[in-house]
Amino acid sequence: MKREAAYQTDNGAATPRCVVVDLGTRSYDILIGPGLVDEAGTEIARRLPGIRAAVVTDETVAGLHLDRLSIALRAAGIDHSTIVLPAGETTKSFAHLTQVVDEVLAQRLERDDAVIALGGGVIGDLAGFASAIVRRGMRFVQMPTTLLAQVDSSVGGKTGINSPRGKNLVGAFHQPSLVLADTALLDTLSPREFAAGYAEIVKYGLIDRPDFFDWLDRNCEAVFAGGPERADAIRQSCKAKAVVVAADERENAGRALLNLGHTFGHALEAAVGYDSRRLVHGEGVAIGMTLAYRFSTERGLCPAEDADRGEAHLRAAGLPTRIGEIPGAPLTTAQLMAGIAQDKKVKRGRPTFILTRGIGRAFLEGDVAPAAVEAFLDREIAR
Amino acid sequence: MKREAAYQTDNGAATPRCVVVDLGTRSYDILIGPGLVDEAGTEIARRLPGIRAAVVTDETVAGLHLDRLSIALRAAGIDHSTIVLPAGETTKSFAHLTQVVDEVLAQRLERDDAVIALGGGVIGDLAGFASAIVRRGMRFVQMPTTLLAQVDSSVGGKTGINSPRGKNLVGAFHQPSLVLADTALLDTLSPREFAAGYAEIVKYGLIDRPDFFDWLDRNCEAVFAGGPERADAIRQSCKAKAVVVAADERENAGRALLNLGHTFGHALEAAVGYDSRRLVHGEGVAIGMTLAYRFSTERGLCPAEDADRGEAHLRAAGLPTRIGEIPGAPLTTAQLMAGIAQDKKVKRGRPTFILTRGIGRAFLEGDVAPAAVEAFLDREIAR
């Protein structure tokens, strides 16, 4: 079978495996491909000559990949320490932030030195936030080890921790100097974790790239199987995000589209108390995107067949799309409405929703009556 | 006696009491004059219509000024809570940062709402940092109540807390939306505290405004006595800082000149364990600037009479200028060299010094051999 290249050719990139995030003097490269852990020392030293570093990772990832990274850094002459934290969402706390900041300062790292985050979104967000506030900002290299982190959280400079009041309520915009996405690391992910990351890939198609959605519809199995289609899908996702981030670094308007499915998704995660046995982020986004499409259909904005097509694709990828699929005690509309009210993008008490006119035609809608959302959720919970 | 206006006329300002910090879409006003606490509600509501707010202050300032501010905010329809912290440098900690962040989130303030910092540098730095990281950045109004904060820390967007490893080692660049410097509040300061703030005013003359230094030399007594010369001196200081900040927001190069006297000054503060009974920040800066001028003279860069003139002016203002004047156990060169090594502006192990070719002719020098500094400090300690 002839391999079908992703829906458009790369351009503006230094090499086929490189996506550039264009932010003027703070532009940076995202390298995507197998084996980048072993090349990390060379790639970092080439761009950031003379740096020292602190590698932040978690116990699970350390067991799998840390030795190889340390060897690669040493081979390139990068003096570094390692900070190994417990795995899991609860690590995104003020307590662990304080610990990382203190260990980085204890090493006397300077502004031009780097924190290297080796891990999934939790490690990337926490280590990135620490690097944003040590000496009011030092360098930062993302080495995402999950599909979700490779296509979403490692790109764009959002960093942060959770508060007892909600997820990601404390943080900073702080761009990395380099992202190294080693696609070979994804072979260690569970099928559920891979599918959860895939939801964010589908998101880019559903927002504004109908051609990419079509390509995914034809190549979904190949992306899951690994091989060049997987790296293609990751590259296209990073490129889609890079374009949005370059146009709206601090989430004033355009960047908000990246939250398709996330207002509902975050409310679902909050409602299950962020219990990953019941729901992980990507699953929340899959259900949330389906809800956003169905809500748009109900409001006469989106053809029903587009909403159905989006949902069918997510289901084929092994993702949940209905609130009722979440295991455990049934969720209530009241729980979800409370979560929506605490959304970071709330303005003057009104959350902004991302609605759509069809596949790849998402848009921002600030004027949605809470009563309409409530009635819709009542029906969806019963679906 | 005819009042002598400060060395140049205001320009680019909306009103005589207004200095504009020009940062494009993030530009903001600094209002300077007596009675601004009572006008705070009107001035804030005019620029940030519809906001809610959290006022952060300390116990000392709360007793003096909080009631008046609350009345003014209420009169303008600004719904607000108050967070009152212990007074003193130890409040700039992770523990109090966490407290402020949590209380702001508990109030469900949004990105467009504001934290209002009513206090000196400690409160401004802490509350500003909290506002920088809540929801990755919310609005922030500075209401500096000390001379030091009015002429220095409230302008320019540097926020942060201390670490057990050193002062201000954790923080963010986050610009306020408005600064309200009520010069009438300065009447409650002790003479020592006023003099310490005055050191930072003199600094602007010593860096690159010889005319302003001359003006201060003639008007020092009037500035201390209060009246229009005081507000003039504050306005000129804010303007000097605003120009530098606008040109170099994140301290890459030009902004570093604002640290004249601070590399030595911070080392002195660290050496006394930040014991304010022995040395406050402005006193450290006064000694530090004298050291920078004398070191420059020793290296053949600065005429001795300029160093003498700077020192004489600071002494006339009641400030210390010699290391040996610091009460308590004599400081050692080794202590000071250790403090210099932990400076935030260290690059590749070499601190950047601000040296000078005369009054108002300061410049950056990255190439100073530690041995030369050490020998100089040995002599200065004995002076």
mmCIF file with all atom_site columns, C-alpha atoms in Angstrom, chain B residues 3 8-21 28-47 68 142-144 150 154-155 178-184 227-228 230-239 242:
data_model
loop_
_atom_site.group_PDB
_atom_site.id
_atom_site.type_symbol
_atom_site.label_atom_id
_atom_site.label_alt_id
_atom_site.label_comp_id
_atom_site.label_asym_id
_atom_site.label_entity_id
_atom_site.label_seq_id
_atom_site.pdbx_PDB_ins_code
_atom_site.Cartn_x
_atom_site.Cartn_y
_atom_site.Cartn_z
_atom_site.occupancy
_atom_site.B_iso_or_equiv
_atom_site.pdbx_formal_charge
_atom_site.auth_seq_id
_atom_site.auth_comp_id
_atom_site.auth_asym_id
_atom_site.auth_atom_id
_atom_site.pdbx_PDB_model_num
ATOM 1  C CA . ARG B 1 3   ? 9.771   77.034 43.421 1.00 0.00 ? 3   ARG B CA 1
ATOM 2  C CA . GLN B 1 8   ? 12.720  69.022 32.541 1.00 0.00 ? 8   GLN B CA 1
ATOM 3  C CA . THR B 1 9   ? 9.084   69.498 31.714 1.00 0.00 ? 9   THR B CA 1
ATOM 4  C CA . ASP B 1 10  ? 6.648   66.640 31.551 1.00 0.00 ? 10  ASP B CA 1
ATOM 5  C CA . ASN B 1 11  ? 5.691   65.455 28.140 1.00 0.00 ? 11  ASN B CA 1
ATOM 6  C CA . GLY B 1 12  ? 3.663   62.579 26.780 1.00 0.00 ? 12  GLY B CA 1
ATOM 7  C CA . ALA B 1 13  ? 1.559   62.554 29.941 1.00 0.00 ? 13  ALA B CA 1
ATOM 8  C CA . ALA B 1 14  ? -2.192  62.984 30.013 1.00 0.00 ? 14  ALA B CA 1
ATOM 9  C CA . THR B 1 15  ? -2.090  65.332 33.011 1.00 0.00 ? 15  THR B CA 1
ATOM 10 C CA . PRO B 1 16  ? 0.734   66.913 34.989 1.00 0.00 ? 16  PRO B CA 1
ATOM 11 C CA . ARG B 1 17  ? 0.338   64.276 37.673 1.00 0.00 ? 17  ARG B CA 1
ATOM 12 C CA . CYS B 1 18  ? 0.386   61.364 35.201 1.00 0.00 ? 18  CYS B CA 1
ATOM 13 C CA . VAL B 1 19  ? 3.371   59.411 33.859 1.00 0.00 ? 19  VAL B CA 1
ATOM 14 C CA . VAL B 1 20  ? 2.647   56.893 31.095 1.00 0.00 ? 20  VAL B CA 1
ATOM 15 C CA . VAL B 1 21  ? 4.601   53.642 30.847 1.00 0.00 ? 21  VAL B CA 1
ATOM 16 C CA . TYR B 1 28  ? -0.419  52.037 31.856 1.00 0.00 ? 28  TYR B CA 1
ATOM 17 C CA . ASP B 1 29  ? -0.641  55.242 33.866 1.00 0.00 ? 29  ASP B CA 1
ATOM 18 C CA . ILE B 1 30  ? 1.200   56.154 37.022 1.00 0.00 ? 30  ILE B CA 1
ATOM 19 C CA . LEU B 1 31  ? -0.723  58.834 38.896 1.00 0.00 ? 31  LEU B CA 1
ATOM 20 C CA . ILE B 1 32  ? 1.311   60.787 41.443 1.00 0.00 ? 32  ILE B CA 1
ATOM 21 C CA . GLY B 1 33  ? -0.012  63.296 43.973 1.00 0.00 ? 33  GLY B CA 1
ATOM 22 C CA . PRO B 1 34  ? -1.663  63.815 47.330 1.00 0.00 ? 34  PRO B CA 1
ATOM 23 C CA . GLY B 1 35  ? -5.091  62.318 48.065 1.00 0.00 ? 35  GLY B CA 1
ATOM 24 C CA . LEU B 1 36  ? -5.120  59.511 45.511 1.00 0.00 ? 36  LEU B CA 1
ATOM 25 C CA . VAL B 1 37  ? -6.378  56.949 48.036 1.00 0.00 ? 37  VAL B CA 1
ATOM 26 C CA . ASP B 1 38  ? -9.652  58.847 48.173 1.00 0.00 ? 38  ASP B CA 1
ATOM 27 C CA . GLU B 1 39  ? -9.806  59.014 44.387 1.00 0.00 ? 39  GLU B CA 1
ATOM 28 C CA . ALA B 1 40  ? -8.799  55.371 43.884 1.00 0.00 ? 40  ALA B CA 1
ATOM 29 C CA . GLY B 1 41  ? -12.317 54.126 43.194 1.00 0.00 ? 41  GLY B CA 1
ATOM 30 C CA . THR B 1 42  ? -12.938 56.725 40.499 1.00 0.00 ? 42  THR B CA 1
ATOM 31 C CA . GLU B 1 43  ? -9.541  56.304 38.840 1.00 0.00 ? 43  GLU B CA 1
ATOM 32 C CA . ILE B 1 44  ? -9.761  52.493 38.815 1.00 0.00 ? 44  ILE B CA 1
ATOM 33 C CA . ALA B 1 45  ? -13.393 52.335 37.679 1.00 0.00 ? 45  ALA B CA 1
ATOM 34 C CA . ARG B 1 46  ? -12.670 54.763 34.859 1.00 0.00 ? 46  ARG B CA 1
ATOM 35 C CA . ARG B 1 47  ? -9.900  52.567 33.446 1.00 0.00 ? 47  ARG B CA 1
ATOM 36 C CA . ARG B 1 68  ? -10.347 55.099 53.393 1.00 0.00 ? 68  ARG B CA 1
ATOM 37 C CA . GLN B 1 142 ? -0.279  49.111 42.547 1.00 0.00 ? 142 GLN B CA 1
ATOM 38 C CA . MET B 1 143 ? -0.928  51.541 45.399 1.00 0.00 ? 143 MET B CA 1
ATOM 39 C CA . PRO B 1 144 ? 2.562   52.038 46.844 1.00 0.00 ? 144 PRO B CA 1
ATOM 40 C CA . GLN B 1 150 ? 6.564   54.801 44.717 1.00 0.00 ? 150 GLN B CA 1
ATOM 41 C CA . SER B 1 154 ? 5.719   49.660 41.897 1.00 0.00 ? 154 SER B CA 1
ATOM 42 C CA . VAL B 1 155 ? 6.839   50.614 38.389 1.00 0.00 ? 155 VAL B CA 1
ATOM 43 C CA . LEU B 1 178 ? -2.459  51.280 36.940 1.00 0.00 ? 178 LEU B CA 1
ATOM 44 C CA . VAL B 1 179 ? -0.209  52.736 39.646 1.00 0.00 ? 179 VAL B CA 1
ATOM 45 C CA . LEU B 1 180 ? -1.641  55.185 42.187 1.00 0.00 ? 180 LEU B CA 1
ATOM 46 C CA . ALA B 1 181 ? 1.112   56.857 44.207 1.00 0.00 ? 181 ALA B CA 1
ATOM 47 C CA . ASP B 1 182 ? -0.534  58.952 46.922 1.00 0.00 ? 182 ASP B CA 1
ATOM 48 C CA . THR B 1 183 ? 2.276   61.237 48.065 1.00 0.00 ? 183 THR B CA 1
ATOM 49 C CA . ALA B 1 184 ? 0.350   62.286 51.195 1.00 0.00 ? 184 ALA B CA 1
ATOM 50 C CA . GLY B 1 227 ? 5.355   69.865 49.131 1.00 0.00 ? 227 GLY B CA 1
ATOM 51 C CA . PRO B 1 228 ? 5.544   70.071 45.348 1.00 0.00 ? 228 PRO B CA 1
ATOM 52 C CA . ARG B 1 230 ? 8.616   65.881 46.628 1.00 0.00 ? 230 ARG B CA 1
ATOM 53 C CA . ALA B 1 231 ? 5.980   65.007 44.030 1.00 0.00 ? 231 ALA B CA 1
ATOM 54 C CA . ASP B 1 232 ? 8.285   66.424 41.330 1.00 0.00 ? 232 ASP B CA 1
ATOM 55 C CA . ALA B 1 233 ? 11.133  64.170 42.403 1.00 0.00 ? 233 ALA B CA 1
ATOM 56 C CA . ILE B 1 234 ? 8.843   61.131 42.475 1.00 0.00 ? 234 ILE B CA 1
ATOM 57 C CA . ARG B 1 235 ? 7.430   61.978 39.064 1.00 0.00 ? 235 ARG B CA 1
ATOM 58 C CA . GLN B 1 236 ? 10.886  62.395 37.526 1.00 0.00 ? 236 GLN B CA 1
ATOM 59 C CA . SER B 1 237 ? 11.980  59.097 39.068 1.00 0.00 ? 237 SER B CA 1
ATOM 60 C CA . CYS B 1 238 ? 8.942   57.252 37.721 1.00 0.00 ? 238 CYS B CA 1
ATOM 61 C CA . LYS B 1 239 ? 9.505   58.824 34.331 1.00 0.00 ? 239 LYS B CA 1
ATOM 62 C CA . ALA B 1 242 ? 9.293   54.179 32.728 1.00 0.00 ? 242 ALA B CA 1
#
